[in-house]
Amino acid sequence: MPAQDEIFRNIRVVAQGLDALRDEHEAIKNKLTGGIDLLTPDERQLIDEKTSIVDRNLENILLGVEEAQVMVALASHFQNLEADKQKYKAQVRRLCQENAWIRDELNSTQQQLRTAMQNIAQLEEENKHLKFMNSIKKFDEDLPELADKEGDQAEQQHTASDVHNSTLQELGFGDEEEDLQSLFLSYFDFHKNIDWGKGLGWYVDCVILAIIKQDAMLVRNAVILLENKKESLRKAIRKLKLENGRMKLKIKTLNEKVGKLTNEKLVDVDDGRAPESEYDYDDLNRDFYLIGGIHDPLSLRCEVTIRDKEGIEHKSAERFYW
């Protein structure tokens, strides 16, 4: 199949041939109609027939020429369209290249923006760190002024810990509670640092320092230890209440026994204390007389002091255990 350009060339050649043929037919027509007035009617009729044939051929030639011109115009238009198409394709390629370049520039700009934001965040963190170090420096400068106060608080804390330890031992707890006591002391140290920060006017920084000082494992161990000891403490409290009732019953029984001998109530169960005044035994006919009685609910100890007629004092003590 011939190419499109070859077809258009052939159309142009045919159009040129049709133009030449049209010129020839017009020349023939002019020649036939040139001396028609001098001819006879028969000859004129023949010339008219020839002229009509030439006119038909001339019309066909003109139609072919016009069609060739239209096809040539269409070919030119198609060529222009193809040129525009190629031009537009070139523009599209150029725009795609520009778009790719713009995207690269956008990615580069975004990367620079992220780097700048990271630098800004780093500078802000460094600024906060410098402010924090400033506050620590101020705290270190103020520490000598609080040394005496720290010593007094440490002594009070040590005294409180001794009292707490002795109370635990009196209640029947062993060395296992020393860990709990150390946790309480760490808790006191934590809040002591916070109290110092309140006095200096930078409470938040002091809380941060105190939290940094604390051992996270110590806090977790404290929670575990408190959970483990919660039930044992509840059992101990219930046992103490039960033994307290038993102790009151024993004290009441002892009061009844001593009351039979002395006609005096030794211990009041409600207030836990007996009268300590010495009674005049010269006016009474007794074998022995009550001098005093002491009831210590904390140590669960009951002590009785009596004196016989010869003036000899006798002491009796009884300790209750659970």
Short mmCIF file of C-alpha atoms in Angstrom, two decimals:
data_model
loop_
_atom_site.label_atom_id
_atom_site.label_comp_id
_atom_site.label_asym_id
_atom_site.label_seq_id
_atom_site.Cartn_x
_atom_site.Cartn_y
_atom_site.Cartn_z
CA MET A 1 0.00 0.00 0.00
CA PRO A 2 1.53 3.33 -1.03
CA ALA A 3 2.40 5.81 1.64
CA GLN A 4 0.34 8.90 2.30
CA ASP A 5 2.99 11.29 0.97
CA GLU A 6 3.21 9.36 -2.31
CA ILE A 7 -0.57 9.52 -2.72
CA PHE A 8 -0.51 13.27 -2.21
CA ARG A 9 2.28 13.62 -4.83
CA ASN A 10 0.27 11.61 -7.32
CA ILE A 11 -2.77 13.79 -6.62
CA ARG A 12 -0.73 16.91 -7.37
CA VAL A 13 0.56 15.38 -10.63
CA VAL A 14 -2.98 14.42 -11.66
CA ALA A 15 -4.23 17.89 -10.80
CA GLN A 16 -1.55 19.41 -13.02
CA GLY A 17 -2.52 17.02 -15.86
CA LEU A 18 -6.19 17.91 -15.43
CA ASP A 19 -5.32 21.60 -15.64
CA ALA A 20 -3.48 21.00 -18.90
CA LEU A 21 -6.36 18.90 -20.23
CA ARG A 22 -8.82 21.63 -19.27
CA ASP A 23 -6.78 24.15 -21.19
CA GLU A 24 -6.76 21.87 -24.24
CA HIS A 25 -10.53 21.35 -24.08
CA GLU A 26 -11.12 25.08 -23.76
CA ALA A 27 -8.89 25.62 -26.80
CA ILE A 28 -10.80 22.96 -28.75
CA LYS A 29 -14.11 24.52 -27.76
CA ASN A 30 -12.97 27.96 -28.82
CA LYS A 31 -11.77 26.56 -32.13
CA LEU A 32 -15.08 24.79 -32.76
CA THR A 33 -17.19 27.81 -31.92
CA GLY A 34 -14.93 30.27 -33.74
CA GLY A 35 -16.40 30.03 -37.31
CA ILE A 36 -19.87 28.65 -36.52
CA ASP A 37 -21.65 31.56 -38.22
CA LEU A 38 -20.16 30.69 -41.62
CA LEU A 39 -21.18 27.03 -41.54
CA THR A 40 -24.24 25.36 -42.97
CA PRO A 41 -26.99 24.07 -40.69
CA ASP A 42 -25.80 20.49 -41.00
CA GLU A 43 -22.24 21.45 -40.18
CA ARG A 44 -23.49 23.65 -37.35
CA GLN A 45 -25.41 20.70 -35.90
CA LEU A 46 -22.26 18.56 -35.98
CA ILE A 47 -20.26 21.33 -34.34
CA ASP A 48 -22.87 21.63 -31.61
CA GLU A 49 -22.65 17.91 -30.89
CA LYS A 50 -18.87 18.11 -30.68
CA THR A 51 -19.12 21.18 -28.49
CA SER A 52 -21.53 19.44 -26.11
CA ILE A 53 -19.13 16.51 -25.82
CA VAL A 54 -16.25 18.88 -25.10
CA ASP A 55 -18.37 20.70 -22.51
CA ARG A 56 -19.16 17.43 -20.69
CA ASN A 57 -15.52 16.46 -20.72
CA LEU A 58 -14.60 19.92 -19.57
CA GLU A 59 -17.06 19.70 -16.67
CA ASN A 60 -15.62 16.35 -15.63
CA ILE A 61 -12.13 17.78 -15.90
CA LEU A 62 -13.11 20.78 -13.78
CA LEU A 63 -14.71 18.45 -11.21
CA GLY A 64 -11.53 16.38 -11.09
CA VAL A 65 -9.43 19.52 -10.74
CA GLU A 66 -11.59 20.76 -7.87
CA GLU A 67 -11.46 17.38 -6.16
CA ALA A 68 -7.69 17.33 -6.58
CA GLN A 69 -7.49 20.83 -5.10
CA VAL A 70 -9.65 19.70 -2.15
CA MET A 71 -7.48 16.65 -1.59
CA VAL A 72 -4.34 18.78 -1.81
CA ALA A 73 -5.86 21.19 0.71
CA LEU A 74 -6.74 18.28 2.97
CA ALA A 75 -3.22 16.93 2.63
CA SER A 76 -1.82 20.31 3.55
CA HIS A 77 -4.23 20.50 6.49
CA PHE A 78 -3.26 17.02 7.63
CA GLN A 79 0.40 17.97 7.40
CA ASN A 80 -0.29 21.05 9.48
CA LEU A 81 -2.17 18.93 12.01
CA GLU A 82 0.72 16.47 12.16
CA ALA A 83 3.14 19.33 12.64
CA ASP A 84 0.98 20.74 15.42
CA LYS A 85 0.74 17.26 16.91
CA GLN A 86 4.50 16.89 16.91
CA LYS A 87 4.82 20.38 18.36
CA TYR A 88 2.34 19.56 21.10
CA LYS A 89 4.14 16.30 21.83
CA ALA A 90 7.36 18.24 22.16
CA GLN A 91 5.63 20.66 24.52
CA VAL A 92 4.24 17.73 26.55
CA ARG A 93 7.72 16.21 26.81
CA ARG A 94 9.12 19.56 27.86
CA LEU A 95 6.33 19.99 30.44
CA CYS A 96 6.95 16.47 31.77
CA GLN A 97 10.63 17.28 32.12
CA GLU A 98 9.79 20.55 33.86
CA ASN A 99 7.32 18.70 36.13
CA ALA A 100 9.99 16.14 37.04
CA TRP A 101 12.45 18.96 37.72
CA ILE A 102 9.86 20.76 39.87
CA ARG A 103 9.20 17.54 41.81
CA ASP A 104 12.91 17.10 42.41
CA GLU A 105 13.10 20.68 43.62
CA LEU A 106 10.06 20.08 45.86
CA ASN A 107 11.64 16.97 47.38
CA SER A 108 14.88 18.84 47.93
CA THR A 109 13.01 21.74 49.53
CA GLN A 110 11.01 19.37 51.76
CA GLN A 111 14.23 17.65 52.83
CA GLN A 112 15.75 21.02 53.66
CA LEU A 113 12.58 21.92 55.58
CA ARG A 114 12.73 18.68 57.60
CA THR A 115 16.40 19.29 58.33
CA ALA A 116 15.61 22.83 59.43
CA MET A 117 12.77 21.61 61.67
CA GLN A 118 15.06 19.00 63.22
CA ASN A 119 17.68 21.66 63.85
CA ILE A 120 15.04 23.89 65.43
CA ALA A 121 13.82 21.04 67.65
CA GLN A 122 17.40 20.20 68.62
CA LEU A 123 18.10 23.84 69.46
CA GLU A 124 14.92 23.99 71.56
CA GLU A 125 15.95 20.84 73.44
CA GLU A 126 19.42 22.26 74.00
CA ASN A 127 17.84 25.47 75.25
CA LYS A 128 15.65 23.52 77.68
CA HIS A 129 18.68 21.49 78.76
CA LEU A 130 20.68 24.65 79.38
CA LYS A 131 17.83 26.13 81.41
CA PHE A 132 17.59 22.88 83.38
CA MET A 133 21.36 22.88 84.01
CA ASN A 134 21.02 26.51 85.10
CA SER A 135 18.37 25.53 87.63
CA ILE A 136 20.56 22.64 88.84
CA LYS A 137 23.47 25.04 89.24
CA LYS A 138 21.26 27.38 91.23
CA PHE A 139 20.12 24.39 93.31
CA ASP A 140 23.76 23.41 93.97
CA GLU A 141 24.52 26.98 95.02
CA ASP A 142 21.61 26.96 97.47
CA LEU A 143 22.51 23.58 99.00
CA PRO A 144 25.04 24.91 101.60
CA GLU A 145 22.36 27.21 102.99
CA LEU A 146 20.07 24.22 103.55
CA ALA A 147 22.70 21.93 105.11
CA ASP A 148 21.62 22.61 108.69
CA LYS A 149 17.99 22.06 107.82
CA GLU A 150 18.90 18.80 106.10
CA GLY A 151 20.75 17.59 109.19
CA ASP A 152 17.77 18.30 111.43
CA GLN A 153 15.37 16.57 109.05
CA ALA A 154 17.71 13.58 108.73
CA GLU A 155 17.91 13.26 112.50
CA GLN A 156 14.12 13.46 112.82
CA GLN A 157 13.75 10.92 110.03
CA HIS A 158 16.25 8.57 111.71
CA THR A 159 14.33 8.87 115.00
CA ALA A 160 11.04 8.20 113.21
CA SER A 161 12.57 5.16 111.49
CA ASP A 162 13.83 3.79 114.83
CA VAL A 163 10.38 4.22 116.37
CA HIS A 164 8.79 2.59 113.35
CA ASN A 165 11.26 -0.33 113.47
CA SER A 166 10.68 -0.91 117.17
CA THR A 167 6.91 -0.77 116.66
CA LEU A 168 7.13 -3.38 113.92
CA GLN A 169 9.23 -5.64 116.13
CA GLU A 170 6.81 -5.25 119.04
CA LEU A 171 3.92 -6.18 116.75
CA GLY A 172 5.67 -9.41 115.89
CA PHE A 173 7.11 -8.62 112.43
CA GLY A 174 10.61 -9.84 111.59
CA ASP A 175 13.46 -8.67 109.35
CA GLU A 176 11.25 -8.82 106.26
CA GLU A 177 9.80 -5.43 107.15
CA GLU A 178 13.22 -3.75 106.91
CA ASP A 179 12.77 -3.59 103.14
CA LEU A 180 9.42 -1.87 103.62
CA GLN A 181 11.04 0.53 106.07
CA SER A 182 13.77 1.38 103.55
CA LEU A 183 11.05 2.06 101.00
CA PHE A 184 9.34 4.43 103.43
CA LEU A 185 12.66 6.21 104.03
CA SER A 186 13.21 6.61 100.27
CA TYR A 187 9.70 7.99 100.02
CA PHE A 188 10.53 10.50 102.79
CA ASP A 189 13.74 11.51 100.95
CA PHE A 190 11.72 12.03 97.78
CA HIS A 191 9.26 14.40 99.44
CA LYS A 192 12.02 16.11 101.41
CA ASN A 193 13.64 17.14 98.11
CA ILE A 194 10.28 18.37 96.85
CA ASP A 195 9.80 20.45 100.02
CA TRP A 196 13.20 22.06 99.43
CA GLY A 197 12.12 22.93 95.89
CA LYS A 198 8.94 24.58 97.20
CA GLY A 199 11.02 26.85 99.41
CA LEU A 200 13.26 27.88 96.51
CA GLY A 201 10.41 28.60 94.09
CA TRP A 202 11.15 25.94 91.45
CA TYR A 203 8.89 23.10 92.44
CA VAL A 204 8.73 21.41 89.01
CA ASP A 205 12.52 21.20 88.59
CA CYS A 206 12.85 19.76 92.06
CA VAL A 207 10.26 17.10 91.30
CA ILE A 208 12.21 16.16 88.16
CA LEU A 209 15.43 15.91 90.17
CA ALA A 210 13.76 13.80 92.82
CA ILE A 211 12.29 11.46 90.22
CA ILE A 212 15.68 11.10 88.55
CA LYS A 213 17.22 10.21 91.91
CA GLN A 214 14.67 7.50 92.61
CA ASP A 215 15.29 3.98 91.43
CA ALA A 216 12.43 2.74 89.26
CA MET A 217 13.08 -0.81 90.41
CA LEU A 218 12.70 0.35 94.02
CA VAL A 219 9.25 1.72 93.27
CA ARG A 220 8.19 -1.49 91.55
CA ASN A 221 9.54 -3.55 94.45
CA ALA A 222 7.63 -1.30 96.84
CA VAL A 223 4.38 -1.95 95.02
CA ILE A 224 5.00 -5.71 94.98
CA LEU A 225 6.01 -5.73 98.66
CA LEU A 226 2.99 -3.70 99.71
CA GLU A 227 0.67 -5.98 97.78
CA ASN A 228 2.26 -9.04 99.38
CA LYS A 229 2.09 -7.57 102.89
CA LYS A 230 -1.43 -6.20 102.58
CA GLU A 231 -3.14 -9.48 103.40
CA SER A 232 -0.68 -10.35 106.17
CA LEU A 233 -1.27 -6.94 107.78
CA ARG A 234 -5.02 -7.47 107.64
CA LYS A 235 -4.62 -10.86 109.28
CA ALA A 236 -2.36 -9.35 111.96
CA ILE A 237 -4.95 -6.64 112.67
CA ARG A 238 -7.72 -9.19 112.99
CA LYS A 239 -5.49 -11.26 115.28
CA LEU A 240 -4.65 -8.20 117.40
CA LYS A 241 -8.35 -7.43 117.82
CA LEU A 242 -9.02 -11.02 118.85
CA GLU A 243 -6.15 -11.05 121.35
CA ASN A 244 -7.21 -7.65 122.65
CA GLY A 245 -10.59 -9.16 123.53
CA ARG A 246 -8.87 -12.10 125.19
CA MET A 247 -6.57 -9.75 127.10
CA LYS A 248 -9.54 -7.74 128.37
CA LEU A 249 -11.17 -10.97 129.48
CA LYS A 250 -8.01 -11.99 131.38
CA ILE A 251 -7.75 -8.53 132.97
CA LYS A 252 -11.36 -8.76 134.04
CA THR A 253 -10.72 -12.18 135.56
CA LEU A 254 -7.63 -10.84 137.35
CA ASN A 255 -9.67 -7.91 138.67
CA GLU A 256 -12.22 -10.30 140.09
CA LYS A 257 -9.52 -12.41 141.77
CA VAL A 258 -7.71 -9.43 143.27
CA GLY A 259 -11.01 -7.76 144.19
CA LYS A 260 -11.95 -10.74 146.29
CA LEU A 261 -8.73 -10.28 148.27
CA THR A 262 -8.48 -6.49 148.39
CA ASN A 263 -12.08 -5.41 147.87
CA GLU A 264 -10.63 -2.99 145.28
CA LYS A 265 -10.77 -2.99 141.49
CA LEU A 266 -7.25 -3.36 140.19
CA VAL A 267 -7.60 -2.33 136.55
CA ASP A 268 -10.32 -0.55 134.68
CA VAL A 269 -10.72 -2.39 131.43
CA ASP A 270 -12.01 0.67 129.65
CA ASP A 271 -9.12 3.05 130.37
CA GLY A 272 -6.45 0.37 130.91
CA ARG A 273 -5.08 1.90 134.12
CA ALA A 274 -5.38 1.12 137.87
CA PRO A 275 -5.31 3.60 140.73
CA GLU A 276 -1.74 4.20 141.87
CA SER A 277 -2.43 5.78 145.30
CA GLU A 278 -1.44 4.00 148.49
CA TYR A 279 -4.38 3.04 150.70
CA ASP A 280 -4.46 3.36 154.53
CA TYR A 281 -4.45 -0.20 155.76
CA ASP A 282 -4.39 0.57 159.53
CA ASP A 283 -8.15 1.03 159.62
CA LEU A 284 -8.86 -2.16 157.69
CA ASN A 285 -8.46 -5.74 158.80
CA ARG A 286 -6.67 -7.24 155.79
CA ASP A 287 -3.85 -9.72 155.31
CA PHE A 288 -2.35 -7.56 152.52
CA TYR A 289 -3.11 -4.23 150.98
CA LEU A 290 -3.03 -2.88 147.37
CA ILE A 291 -0.28 -0.34 146.75
CA GLY A 292 -0.74 0.15 142.98
CA GLY A 293 -1.35 -1.48 139.63
CA ILE A 294 -0.16 -0.71 136.12
CA HIS A 295 -1.62 -1.97 132.88
CA ASP A 296 0.33 -1.32 129.66
CA PRO A 297 -1.86 -2.16 126.65
CA LEU A 298 0.99 -1.72 124.16
CA SER A 299 3.28 -4.29 125.72
CA LEU A 300 0.29 -6.31 127.04
CA ARG A 301 1.82 -6.32 130.55
CA CYS A 302 -0.06 -6.17 133.86
CA GLU A 303 1.86 -5.40 137.09
CA VAL A 304 0.39 -5.53 140.64
CA THR A 305 2.06 -4.19 143.84
CA ILE A 306 0.73 -5.19 147.30
CA ARG A 307 1.99 -4.84 150.91
CA ASP A 308 1.37 -7.23 153.76
CA LYS A 309 0.88 -6.39 157.46
CA GLU A 310 4.60 -6.61 158.11
CA GLY A 311 5.25 -3.85 155.54
CA ILE A 312 6.87 -6.06 152.92
CA GLU A 313 5.95 -5.15 149.32
CA HIS A 314 5.20 -7.85 146.80
CA LYS A 315 5.12 -7.31 143.03
CA SER A 316 3.50 -9.58 140.51
CA ALA A 317 3.72 -9.15 136.73
CA GLU A 318 2.09 -11.10 133.94
CA ARG A 319 2.69 -10.72 130.19
CA PHE A 320 0.17 -11.84 127.61
CA TYR A 321 1.27 -13.12 124.21
CA TRP A 322 -0.55 -13.97 121.05
#
